Coordinates of C-alpha atoms in Angstrom, one line a residue:
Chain A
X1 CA 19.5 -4.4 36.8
X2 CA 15.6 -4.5 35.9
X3 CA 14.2 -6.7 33.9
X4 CA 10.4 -6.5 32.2
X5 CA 8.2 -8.3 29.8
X6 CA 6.8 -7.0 26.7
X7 CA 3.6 -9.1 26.3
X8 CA 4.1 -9.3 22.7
X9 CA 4.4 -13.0 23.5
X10 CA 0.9 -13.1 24.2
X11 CA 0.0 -11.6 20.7
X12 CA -3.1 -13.9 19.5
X13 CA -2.6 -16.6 22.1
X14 CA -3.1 -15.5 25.3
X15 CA -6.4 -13.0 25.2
X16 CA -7.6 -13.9 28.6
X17 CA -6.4 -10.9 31.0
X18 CA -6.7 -12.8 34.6
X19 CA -5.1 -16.0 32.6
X20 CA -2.3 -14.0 31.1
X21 CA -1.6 -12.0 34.1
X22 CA -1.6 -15.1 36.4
X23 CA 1.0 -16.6 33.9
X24 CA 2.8 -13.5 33.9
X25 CA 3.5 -13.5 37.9
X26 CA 3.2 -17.4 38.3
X27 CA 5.7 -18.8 35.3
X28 CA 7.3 -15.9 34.3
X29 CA 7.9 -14.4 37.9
X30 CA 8.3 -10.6 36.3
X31 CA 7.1 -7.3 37.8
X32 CA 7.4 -4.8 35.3
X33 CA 4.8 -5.5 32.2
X34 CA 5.1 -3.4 28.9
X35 CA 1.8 -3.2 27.3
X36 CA 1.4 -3.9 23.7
X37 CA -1.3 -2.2 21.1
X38 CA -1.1 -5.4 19.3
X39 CA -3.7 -7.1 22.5
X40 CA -5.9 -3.6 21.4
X41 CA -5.8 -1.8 18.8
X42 CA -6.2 2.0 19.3
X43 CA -8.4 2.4 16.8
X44 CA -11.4 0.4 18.2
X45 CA -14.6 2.3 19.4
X46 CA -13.6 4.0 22.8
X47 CA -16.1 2.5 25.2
X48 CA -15.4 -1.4 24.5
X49 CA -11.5 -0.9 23.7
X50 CA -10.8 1.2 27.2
X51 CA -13.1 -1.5 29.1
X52 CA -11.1 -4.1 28.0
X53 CA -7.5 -2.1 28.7
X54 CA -8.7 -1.6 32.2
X55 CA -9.5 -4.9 32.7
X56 CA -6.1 -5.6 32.2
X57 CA -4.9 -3.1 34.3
X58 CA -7.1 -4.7 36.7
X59 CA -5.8 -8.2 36.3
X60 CA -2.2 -7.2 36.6
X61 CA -2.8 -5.3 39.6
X62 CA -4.3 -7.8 41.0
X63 CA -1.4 -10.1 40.8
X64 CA 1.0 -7.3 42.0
X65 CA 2.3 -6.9 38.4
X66 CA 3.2 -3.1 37.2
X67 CA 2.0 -1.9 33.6
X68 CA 4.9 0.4 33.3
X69 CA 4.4 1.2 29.8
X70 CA 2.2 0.8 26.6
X71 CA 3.8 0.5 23.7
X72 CA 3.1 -0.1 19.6
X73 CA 3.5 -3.5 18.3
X74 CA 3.5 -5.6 15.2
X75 CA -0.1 -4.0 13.6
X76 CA 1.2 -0.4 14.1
X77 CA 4.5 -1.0 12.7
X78 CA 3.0 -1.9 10.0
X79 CA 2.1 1.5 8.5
X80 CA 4.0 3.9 7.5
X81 CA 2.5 6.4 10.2
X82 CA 4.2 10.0 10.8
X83 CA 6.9 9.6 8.2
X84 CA 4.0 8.5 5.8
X85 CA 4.1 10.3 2.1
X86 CA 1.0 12.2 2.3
X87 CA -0.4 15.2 4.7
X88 CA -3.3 12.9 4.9
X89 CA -1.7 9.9 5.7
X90 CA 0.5 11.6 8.8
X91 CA -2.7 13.2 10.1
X92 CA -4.0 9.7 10.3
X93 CA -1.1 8.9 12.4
X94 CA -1.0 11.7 14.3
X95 CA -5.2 10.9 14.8
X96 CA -3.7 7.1 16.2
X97 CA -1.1 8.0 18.5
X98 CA -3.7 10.4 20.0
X99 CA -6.0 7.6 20.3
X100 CA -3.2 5.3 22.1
X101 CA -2.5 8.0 24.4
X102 CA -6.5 7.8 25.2
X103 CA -6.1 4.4 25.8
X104 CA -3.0 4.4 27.9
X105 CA -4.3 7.0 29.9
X106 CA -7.7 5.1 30.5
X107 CA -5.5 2.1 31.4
X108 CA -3.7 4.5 33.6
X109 CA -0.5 4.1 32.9
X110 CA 1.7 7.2 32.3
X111 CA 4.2 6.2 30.0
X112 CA 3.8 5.3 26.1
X113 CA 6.2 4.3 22.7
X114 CA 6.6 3.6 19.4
X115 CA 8.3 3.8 16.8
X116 CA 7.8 7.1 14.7
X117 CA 7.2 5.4 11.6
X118 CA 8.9 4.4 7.8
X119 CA 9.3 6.3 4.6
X120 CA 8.2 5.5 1.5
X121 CA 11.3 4.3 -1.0
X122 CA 10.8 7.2 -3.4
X123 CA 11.4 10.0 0.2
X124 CA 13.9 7.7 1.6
X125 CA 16.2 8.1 -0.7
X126 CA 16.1 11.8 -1.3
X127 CA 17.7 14.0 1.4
X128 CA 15.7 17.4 0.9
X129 CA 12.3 15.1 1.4
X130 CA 14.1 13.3 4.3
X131 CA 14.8 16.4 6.5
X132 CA 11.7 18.0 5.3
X133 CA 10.1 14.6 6.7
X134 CA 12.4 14.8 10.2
X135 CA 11.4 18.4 11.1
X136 CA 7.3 17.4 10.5
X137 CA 7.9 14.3 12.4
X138 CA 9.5 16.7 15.2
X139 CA 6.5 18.7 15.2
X140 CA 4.1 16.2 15.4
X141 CA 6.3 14.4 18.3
X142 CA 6.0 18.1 20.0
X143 CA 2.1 17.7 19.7
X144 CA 1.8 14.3 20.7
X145 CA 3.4 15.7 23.9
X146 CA 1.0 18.1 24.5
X147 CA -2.0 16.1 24.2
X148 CA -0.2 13.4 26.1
X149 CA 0.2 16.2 28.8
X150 CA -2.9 17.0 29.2
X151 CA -4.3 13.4 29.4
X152 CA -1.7 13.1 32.3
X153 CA 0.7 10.9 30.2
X154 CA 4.5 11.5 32.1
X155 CA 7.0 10.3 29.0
X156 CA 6.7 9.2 25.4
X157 CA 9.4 6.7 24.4
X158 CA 10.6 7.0 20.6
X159 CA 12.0 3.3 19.4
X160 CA 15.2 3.8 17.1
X161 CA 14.6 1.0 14.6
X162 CA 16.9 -0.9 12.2
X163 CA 15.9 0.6 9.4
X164 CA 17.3 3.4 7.3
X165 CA 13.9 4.5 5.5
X166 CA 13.2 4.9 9.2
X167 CA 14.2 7.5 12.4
X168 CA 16.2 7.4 14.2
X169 CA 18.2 4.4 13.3
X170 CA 21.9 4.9 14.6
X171 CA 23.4 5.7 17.9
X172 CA 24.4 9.6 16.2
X173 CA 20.8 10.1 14.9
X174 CA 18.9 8.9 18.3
X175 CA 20.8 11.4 20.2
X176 CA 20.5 14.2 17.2
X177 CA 16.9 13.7 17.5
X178 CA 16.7 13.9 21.0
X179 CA 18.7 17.4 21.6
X180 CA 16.3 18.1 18.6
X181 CA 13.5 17.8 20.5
X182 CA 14.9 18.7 24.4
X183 CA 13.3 21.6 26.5
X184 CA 10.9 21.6 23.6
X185 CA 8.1 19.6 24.5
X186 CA 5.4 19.5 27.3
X187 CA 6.5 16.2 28.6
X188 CA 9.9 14.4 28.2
X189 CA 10.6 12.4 25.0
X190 CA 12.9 10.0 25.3
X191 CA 14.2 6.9 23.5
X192 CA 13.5 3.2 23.6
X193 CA 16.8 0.8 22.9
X194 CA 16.3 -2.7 21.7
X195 CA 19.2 -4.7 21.6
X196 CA 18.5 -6.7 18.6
X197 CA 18.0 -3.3 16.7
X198 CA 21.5 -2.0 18.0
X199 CA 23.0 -4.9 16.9
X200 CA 22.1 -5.0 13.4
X201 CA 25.1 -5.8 11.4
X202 CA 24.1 -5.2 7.7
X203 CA 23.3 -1.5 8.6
X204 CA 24.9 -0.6 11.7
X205 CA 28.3 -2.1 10.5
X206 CA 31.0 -1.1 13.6
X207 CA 28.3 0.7 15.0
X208 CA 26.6 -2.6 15.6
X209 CA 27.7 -1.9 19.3
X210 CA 24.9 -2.0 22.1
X211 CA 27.5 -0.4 24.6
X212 CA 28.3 2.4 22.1
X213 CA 24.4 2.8 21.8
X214 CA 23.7 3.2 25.5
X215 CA 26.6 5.1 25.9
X216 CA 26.1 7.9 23.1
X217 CA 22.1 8.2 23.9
X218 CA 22.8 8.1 28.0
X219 CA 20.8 11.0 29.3
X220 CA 18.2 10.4 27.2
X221 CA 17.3 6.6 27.6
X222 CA 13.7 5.5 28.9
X223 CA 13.7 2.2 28.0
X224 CA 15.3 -0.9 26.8
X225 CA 14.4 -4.0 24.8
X226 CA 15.7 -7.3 25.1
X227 CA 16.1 -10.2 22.7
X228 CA 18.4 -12.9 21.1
X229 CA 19.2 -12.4 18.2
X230 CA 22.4 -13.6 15.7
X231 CA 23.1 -9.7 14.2
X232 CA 22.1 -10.5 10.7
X233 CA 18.1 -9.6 11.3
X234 CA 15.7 -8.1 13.7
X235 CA 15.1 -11.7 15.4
X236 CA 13.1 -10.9 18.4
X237 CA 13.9 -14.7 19.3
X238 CA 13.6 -15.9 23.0
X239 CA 16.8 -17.0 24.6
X240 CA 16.0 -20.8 23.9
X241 CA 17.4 -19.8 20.9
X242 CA 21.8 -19.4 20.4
X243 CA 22.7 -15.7 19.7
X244 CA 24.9 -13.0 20.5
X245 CA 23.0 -11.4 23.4
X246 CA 25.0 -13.3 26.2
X247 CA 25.1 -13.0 30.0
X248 CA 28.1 -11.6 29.8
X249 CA 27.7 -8.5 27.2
X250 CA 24.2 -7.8 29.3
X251 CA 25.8 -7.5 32.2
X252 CA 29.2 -5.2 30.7
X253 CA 27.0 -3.0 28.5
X254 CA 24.6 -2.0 31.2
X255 CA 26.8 -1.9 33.9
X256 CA 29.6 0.1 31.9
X257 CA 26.6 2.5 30.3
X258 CA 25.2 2.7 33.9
X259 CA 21.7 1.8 32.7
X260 CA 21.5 -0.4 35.5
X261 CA 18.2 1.5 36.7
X262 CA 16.5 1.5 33.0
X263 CA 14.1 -1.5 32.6
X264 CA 15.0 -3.9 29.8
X265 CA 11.7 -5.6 28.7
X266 CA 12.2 -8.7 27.2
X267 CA 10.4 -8.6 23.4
X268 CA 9.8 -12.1 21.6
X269 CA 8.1 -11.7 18.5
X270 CA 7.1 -15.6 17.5
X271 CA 6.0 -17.1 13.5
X272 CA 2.1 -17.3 14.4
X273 CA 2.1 -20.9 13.4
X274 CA 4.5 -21.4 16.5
X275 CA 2.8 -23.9 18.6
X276 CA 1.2 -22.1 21.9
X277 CA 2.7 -24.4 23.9
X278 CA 5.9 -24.2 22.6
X279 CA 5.9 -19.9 22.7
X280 CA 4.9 -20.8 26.4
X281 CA 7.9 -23.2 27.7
X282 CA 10.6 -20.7 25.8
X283 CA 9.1 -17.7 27.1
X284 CA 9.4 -19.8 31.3
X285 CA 13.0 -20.7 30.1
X286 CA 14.2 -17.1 28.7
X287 CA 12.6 -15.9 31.7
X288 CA 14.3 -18.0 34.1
X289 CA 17.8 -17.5 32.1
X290 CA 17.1 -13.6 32.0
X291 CA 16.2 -13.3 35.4
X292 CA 19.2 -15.3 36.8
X293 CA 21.3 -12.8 34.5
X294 CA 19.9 -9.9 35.9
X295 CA 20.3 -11.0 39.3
X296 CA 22.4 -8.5 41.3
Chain B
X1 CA -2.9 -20.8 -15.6
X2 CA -2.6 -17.3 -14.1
X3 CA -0.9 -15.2 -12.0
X4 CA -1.5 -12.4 -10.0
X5 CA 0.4 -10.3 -7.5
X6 CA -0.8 -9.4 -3.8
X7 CA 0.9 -6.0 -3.0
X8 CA 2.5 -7.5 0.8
X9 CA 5.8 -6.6 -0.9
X10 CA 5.1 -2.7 -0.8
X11 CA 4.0 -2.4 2.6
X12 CA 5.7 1.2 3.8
X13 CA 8.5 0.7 1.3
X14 CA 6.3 1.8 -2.3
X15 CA 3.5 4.0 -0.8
X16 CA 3.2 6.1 -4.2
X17 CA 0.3 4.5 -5.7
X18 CA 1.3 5.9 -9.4
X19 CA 4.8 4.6 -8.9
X20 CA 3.6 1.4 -7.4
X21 CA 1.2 0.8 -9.9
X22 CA 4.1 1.6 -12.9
X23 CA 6.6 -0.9 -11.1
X24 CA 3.6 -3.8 -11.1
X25 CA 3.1 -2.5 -14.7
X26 CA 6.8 -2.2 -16.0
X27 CA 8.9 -4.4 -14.0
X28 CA 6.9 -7.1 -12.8
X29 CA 4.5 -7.2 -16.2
X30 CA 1.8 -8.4 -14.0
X31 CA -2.1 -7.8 -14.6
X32 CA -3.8 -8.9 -11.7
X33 CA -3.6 -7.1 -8.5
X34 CA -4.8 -8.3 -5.2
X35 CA -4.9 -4.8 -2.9
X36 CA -3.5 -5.4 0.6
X37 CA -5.0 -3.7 3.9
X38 CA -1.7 -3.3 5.5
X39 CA -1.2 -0.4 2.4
X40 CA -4.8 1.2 3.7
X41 CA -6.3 0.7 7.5
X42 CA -9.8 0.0 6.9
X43 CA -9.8 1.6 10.3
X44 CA -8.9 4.9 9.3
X45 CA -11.3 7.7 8.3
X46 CA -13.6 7.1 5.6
X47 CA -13.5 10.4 3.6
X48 CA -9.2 10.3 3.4
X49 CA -9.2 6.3 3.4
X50 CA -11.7 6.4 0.5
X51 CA -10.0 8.6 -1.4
X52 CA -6.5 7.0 -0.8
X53 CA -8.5 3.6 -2.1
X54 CA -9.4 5.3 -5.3
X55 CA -6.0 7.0 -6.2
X56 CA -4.1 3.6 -6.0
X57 CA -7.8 2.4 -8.1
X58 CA -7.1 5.2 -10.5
X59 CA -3.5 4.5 -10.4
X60 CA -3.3 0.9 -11.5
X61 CA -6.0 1.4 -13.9
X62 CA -4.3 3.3 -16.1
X63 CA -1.5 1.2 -15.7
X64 CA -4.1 -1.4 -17.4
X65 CA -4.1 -3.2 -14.0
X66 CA -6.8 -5.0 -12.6
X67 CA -7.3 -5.0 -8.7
X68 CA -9.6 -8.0 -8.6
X69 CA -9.9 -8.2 -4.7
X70 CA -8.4 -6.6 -1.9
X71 CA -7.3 -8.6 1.3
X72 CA -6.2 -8.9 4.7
X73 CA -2.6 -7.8 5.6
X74 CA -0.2 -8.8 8.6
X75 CA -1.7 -5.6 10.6
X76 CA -5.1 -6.8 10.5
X77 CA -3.9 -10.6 11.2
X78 CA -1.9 -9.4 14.3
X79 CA -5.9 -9.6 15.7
X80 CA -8.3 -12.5 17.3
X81 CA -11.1 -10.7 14.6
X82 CA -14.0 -13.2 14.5
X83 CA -12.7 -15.9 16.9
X84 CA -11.9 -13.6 20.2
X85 CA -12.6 -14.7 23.5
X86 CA -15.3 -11.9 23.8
X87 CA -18.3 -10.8 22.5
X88 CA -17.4 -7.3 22.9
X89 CA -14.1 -8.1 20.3
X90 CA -16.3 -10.1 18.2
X91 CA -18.1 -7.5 17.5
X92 CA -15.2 -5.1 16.9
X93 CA -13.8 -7.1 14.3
X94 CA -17.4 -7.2 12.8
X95 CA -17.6 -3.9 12.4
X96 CA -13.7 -3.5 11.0
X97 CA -14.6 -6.3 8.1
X98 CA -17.7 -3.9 7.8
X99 CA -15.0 -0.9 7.5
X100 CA -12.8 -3.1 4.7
X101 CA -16.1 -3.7 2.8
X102 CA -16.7 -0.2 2.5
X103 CA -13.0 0.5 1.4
X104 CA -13.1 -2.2 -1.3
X105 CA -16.6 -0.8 -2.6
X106 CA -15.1 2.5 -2.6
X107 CA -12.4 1.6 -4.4
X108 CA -15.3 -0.1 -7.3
X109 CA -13.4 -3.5 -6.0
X110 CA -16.3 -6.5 -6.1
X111 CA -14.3 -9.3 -4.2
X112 CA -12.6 -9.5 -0.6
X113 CA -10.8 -11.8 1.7
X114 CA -9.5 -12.6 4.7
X115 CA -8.5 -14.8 7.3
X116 CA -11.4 -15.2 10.1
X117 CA -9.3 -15.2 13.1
X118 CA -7.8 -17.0 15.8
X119 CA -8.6 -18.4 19.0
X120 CA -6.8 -17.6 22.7
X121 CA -5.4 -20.3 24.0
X122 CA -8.1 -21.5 26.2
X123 CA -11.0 -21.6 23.5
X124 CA -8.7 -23.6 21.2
X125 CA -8.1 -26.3 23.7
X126 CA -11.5 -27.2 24.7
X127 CA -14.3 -28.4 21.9
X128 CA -16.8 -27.3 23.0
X129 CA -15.6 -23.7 23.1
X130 CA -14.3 -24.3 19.7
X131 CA -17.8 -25.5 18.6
X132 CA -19.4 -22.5 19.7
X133 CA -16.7 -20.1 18.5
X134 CA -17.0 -21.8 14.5
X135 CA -20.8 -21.5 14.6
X136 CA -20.5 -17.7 15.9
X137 CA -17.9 -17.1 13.5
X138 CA -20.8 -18.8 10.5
X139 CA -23.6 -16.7 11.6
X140 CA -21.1 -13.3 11.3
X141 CA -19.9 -14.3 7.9
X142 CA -23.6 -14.7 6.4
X143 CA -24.3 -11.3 7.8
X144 CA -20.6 -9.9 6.7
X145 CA -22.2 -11.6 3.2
X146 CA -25.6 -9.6 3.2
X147 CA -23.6 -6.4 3.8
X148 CA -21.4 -7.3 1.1
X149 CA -24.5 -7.7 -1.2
X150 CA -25.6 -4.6 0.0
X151 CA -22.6 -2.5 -0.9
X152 CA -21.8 -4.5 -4.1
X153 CA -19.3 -7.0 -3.5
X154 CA -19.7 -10.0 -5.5
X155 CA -17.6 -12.4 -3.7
X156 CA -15.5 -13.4 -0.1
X157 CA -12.7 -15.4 -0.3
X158 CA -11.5 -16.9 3.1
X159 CA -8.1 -17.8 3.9
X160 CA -7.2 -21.2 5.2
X161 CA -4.7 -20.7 7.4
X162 CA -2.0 -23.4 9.1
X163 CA -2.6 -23.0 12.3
X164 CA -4.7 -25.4 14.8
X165 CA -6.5 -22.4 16.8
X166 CA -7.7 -21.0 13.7
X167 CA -10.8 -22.1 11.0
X168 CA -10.1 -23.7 8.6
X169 CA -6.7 -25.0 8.5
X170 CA -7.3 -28.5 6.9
X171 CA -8.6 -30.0 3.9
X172 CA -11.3 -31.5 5.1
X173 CA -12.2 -28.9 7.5
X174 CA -12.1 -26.1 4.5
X175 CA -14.3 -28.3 2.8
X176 CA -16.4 -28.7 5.7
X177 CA -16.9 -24.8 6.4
X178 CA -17.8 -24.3 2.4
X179 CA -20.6 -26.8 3.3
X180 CA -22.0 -24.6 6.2
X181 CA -21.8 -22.0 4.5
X182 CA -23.0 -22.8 0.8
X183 CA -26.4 -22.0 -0.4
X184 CA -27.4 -19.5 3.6
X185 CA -24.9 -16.6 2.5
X186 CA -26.2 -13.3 0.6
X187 CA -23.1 -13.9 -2.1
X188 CA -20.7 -16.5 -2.3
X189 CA -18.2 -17.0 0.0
X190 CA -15.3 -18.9 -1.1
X191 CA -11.6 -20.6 0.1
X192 CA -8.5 -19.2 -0.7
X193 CA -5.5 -22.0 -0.8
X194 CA -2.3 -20.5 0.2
X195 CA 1.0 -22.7 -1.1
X196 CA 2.9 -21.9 2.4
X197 CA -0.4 -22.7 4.4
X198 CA -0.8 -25.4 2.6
X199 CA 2.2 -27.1 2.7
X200 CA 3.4 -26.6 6.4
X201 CA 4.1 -30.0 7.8
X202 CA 4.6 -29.4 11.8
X203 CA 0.5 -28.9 11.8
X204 CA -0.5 -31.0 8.3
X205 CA 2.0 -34.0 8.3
X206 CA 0.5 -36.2 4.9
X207 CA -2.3 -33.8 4.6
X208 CA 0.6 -30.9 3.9
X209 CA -0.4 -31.9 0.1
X210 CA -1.4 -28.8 -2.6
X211 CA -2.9 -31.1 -4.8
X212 CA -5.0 -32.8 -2.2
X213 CA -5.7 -29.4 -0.8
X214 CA -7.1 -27.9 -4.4
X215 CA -8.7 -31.6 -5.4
X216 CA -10.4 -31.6 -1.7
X217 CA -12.0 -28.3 -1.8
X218 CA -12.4 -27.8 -5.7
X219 CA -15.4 -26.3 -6.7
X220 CA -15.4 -24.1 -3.3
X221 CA -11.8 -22.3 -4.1
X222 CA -11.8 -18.6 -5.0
X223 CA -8.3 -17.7 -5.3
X224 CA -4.8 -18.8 -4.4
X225 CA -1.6 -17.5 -3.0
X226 CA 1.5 -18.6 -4.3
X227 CA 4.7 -18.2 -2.0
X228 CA 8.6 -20.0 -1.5
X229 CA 8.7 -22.1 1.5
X230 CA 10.7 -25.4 3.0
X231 CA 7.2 -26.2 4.5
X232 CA 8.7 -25.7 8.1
X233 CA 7.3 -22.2 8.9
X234 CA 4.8 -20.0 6.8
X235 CA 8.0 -18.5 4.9
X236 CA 6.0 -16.1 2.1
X237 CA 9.7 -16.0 0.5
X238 CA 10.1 -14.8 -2.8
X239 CA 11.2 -17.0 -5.6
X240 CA 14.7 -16.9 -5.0
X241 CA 15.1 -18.7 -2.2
X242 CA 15.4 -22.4 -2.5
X243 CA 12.6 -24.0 -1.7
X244 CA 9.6 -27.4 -1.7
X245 CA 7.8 -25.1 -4.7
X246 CA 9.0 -25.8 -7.3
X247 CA 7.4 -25.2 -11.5
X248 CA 7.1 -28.7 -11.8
X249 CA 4.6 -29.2 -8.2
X250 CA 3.4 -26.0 -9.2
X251 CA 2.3 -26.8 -12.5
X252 CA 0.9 -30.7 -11.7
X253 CA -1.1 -29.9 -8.9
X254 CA -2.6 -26.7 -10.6
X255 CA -3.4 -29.4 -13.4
X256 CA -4.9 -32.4 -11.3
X257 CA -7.0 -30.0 -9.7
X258 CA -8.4 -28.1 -12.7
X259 CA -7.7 -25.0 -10.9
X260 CA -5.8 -23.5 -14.4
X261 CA -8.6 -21.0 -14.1
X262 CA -8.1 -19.5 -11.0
X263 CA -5.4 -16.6 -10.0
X264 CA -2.5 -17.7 -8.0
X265 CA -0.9 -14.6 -6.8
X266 CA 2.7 -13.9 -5.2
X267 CA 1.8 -13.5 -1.5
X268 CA 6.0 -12.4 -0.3
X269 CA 6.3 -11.3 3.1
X270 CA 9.7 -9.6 3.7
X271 CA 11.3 -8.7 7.1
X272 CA 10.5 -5.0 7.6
X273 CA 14.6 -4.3 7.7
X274 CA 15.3 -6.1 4.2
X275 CA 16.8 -3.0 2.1
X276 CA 14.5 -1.9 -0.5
X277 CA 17.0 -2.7 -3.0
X278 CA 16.9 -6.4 -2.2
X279 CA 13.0 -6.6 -2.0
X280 CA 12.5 -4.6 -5.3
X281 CA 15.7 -6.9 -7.4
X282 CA 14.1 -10.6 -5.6
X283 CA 10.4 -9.3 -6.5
X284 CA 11.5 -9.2 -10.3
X285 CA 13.2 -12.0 -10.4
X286 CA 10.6 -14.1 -8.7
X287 CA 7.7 -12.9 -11.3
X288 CA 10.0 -13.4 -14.6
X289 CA 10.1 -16.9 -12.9
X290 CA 6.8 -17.5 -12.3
X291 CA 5.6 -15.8 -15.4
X292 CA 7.8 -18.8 -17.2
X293 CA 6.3 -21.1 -14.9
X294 CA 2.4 -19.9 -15.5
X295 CA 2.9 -19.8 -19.3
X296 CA 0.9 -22.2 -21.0

């Protein structure tokens, strides 16, 4: 099994690239690092925003650390991006992700995600606007590829969310989407599984099942997320915290999924006011806990 | 006293300014608006970002709504803005407050806040570092001011906040930034109190005190955010929840402090996989409350 580290963590605490990626290899002990837009935003002028990405790049490397991955955070997730009510508003989005593929590919690192974005309540709940919504989402998705292609960008990773103003957001729809979009696009789309999304009780119901999610969406898994959580909302906790993520349903879900091989990045996502040194000592403990459960 | 709603609630769940601006109008019987940045990216493009800005303007207007500021959102908080380790993301977030100034004078909006920022790690424990950093971050808001002037604003409004690596996030030391800064800025630039901030106890112990927070900082206070909250975390619940704000505080500190004049809105930050349902039924409940509570 192969575990990662989202550096969401870092988010406003940490901004020091050779301090974070020291902390990364020395406390931590992780290899694989998932990059988050919420340390740069895409949107910043070119020149300063990719010297600073490749400064990190540099820093990690230079503690033997692996940027596997860039990935949307908390800022992005924010807007309403390619499911977004307005023409205008989804070529903004579109205008963004290309901008993150810039910046991933100055970093260079070859794989990027996100989530595709939210509807407003007014689409969501009408189900002409919400297919007419999926196929422009597709065909945005299909650009994004193509662009991403020719910036040398090898996968993009869609993130199935809890939400269901949002795609995908069951096991059924992930996999819809991705046979939606297979053999279709210049580079391969897959999906991004976070465990505390999967296990979402007041939407997901029975489906609340992270086996049944790796299971249905198999072929077409690039990533994973990993967090405690207690079912009842996206938590993103650390695993100081008591939850329903244990040892023992790691191990049997990606074992009997065979996702062994897929890396499982662990995502905490802390109140800002949390105490820096606080966020650091839970992040060394769920490290040391995850690590020893993903010992094989 | 008076109340006023920020639009947080909306963020990618009522993107429709007409609708938006009828449910403020209808529902919520609210007058006035403070405009959020997480509904509009002062990042994106100016010509569709503009005109966005003026359609929810246009919107709430003839709703008989007043947008009397607009103000940083969670997306633009997720960011080190003014206090960033680096020059180069100093500047950066310069130029984005430059970006949100245009927005608000495009949308004919004359006052705008924010928080400043927030320091990594290292900068926050060391003084001197933190010195430096707060006179930086003086110098960029007198010449975020004189732009201001330029385009029209009439007013800034910055955000205490409760956390340590951040300016201000005290009573006195809100006080003590107002002094800096009175009487060298192009326009004024004022506090805004937030209950939650206000009253978080990990950080403020005795000084977690909304009275001694308006009485302290008095004749420097611009605006206020009203939110639920057990004072353990910076909740931004809606007025449902059970919580330490209660009409009674709410009325006598408002009172000590003379501050019946100035506009308390609802600041309530929901998780992003609340259903809309939930949001919409708690957001109308919470203002027929506070609506009993403001009347005079």
């Amino acid at each position: 099994m192969k575990l990662g580290l989202n550096l969401s963590f870092a988010t406003k605490r940490w901004l020091n690239p050779e301090k974070l990626a020291e902390m990364c290899k020395r406390d931590f002990g992780v290899r694989y690092i998932q990059f988050t837009w919420d340390l740069i935003d895409p949107w910043w002028p070119e020149a300063q925003r990719d010297a600073l990405a490749q400064r990190y790049q540099k820093a990690f490397r230079e503690q033997g650390l692996e940027i596997t991955a860039t990935f949307g955070g908390l800022a992005a997730y924010t807007y309403a991006q390619l499911l977004a009510p307005t023409k205008e508003e989804k070529e903004i989005s579109y205008a963004f992700f290309k901008r993150a593929i810039d910046m991933t590919a100055a970093m260079g690192v070859d794989v990027i995600g996100t989530p595709i974005g939210g509807m407003t309540h007014e689409d969501a709940v009408d189900p002409a606007r919400r297919n007419e919504l999926y196929h422009i989402a597709l065909d945005y998705l299909r650009k994004l590829a193509e662009y991403g292609r020719e910036k040398g960008i090898k996968e993009i990773q869609i993130e199935a969310t809890p939400l269901a103003t949002e795609f995908p957001h069951s096991p059924k729809e992930s996999l819809h989407l991705m046979k939606d979009l297979d053999g279709t696009t210049a580079i391969p789309v897959k999906l991004l599984i976070d465990w505390g999304h999967a296990l979402y009780k007041p939407l997901l119901k029975e489906e609340a099942d992270m086996e049944l999610w790796l299971k249905t969406c198999a072929p077409y898994i690039g990533a994973i997320h990993i967090q405690q959580t207690d079912g009842m909302l996206d938590r993103h906790w650390d695993f100081t915290k008591e939850g329903i993520v244990t040892p023992d349903l790691i191990k049997k879900a990606t074992k009997n999924a065979g996702a062994e091989n897929i890396i499982q990045y662990l995502e905490v996502v802390t109140a800002f006011e949390e105490f820096d040194d606080v966020v650091y000592e839970n992040m060394k403990k769920s490290m040391e806990f995850l690590k020893d459960v993903f010992k094989q």
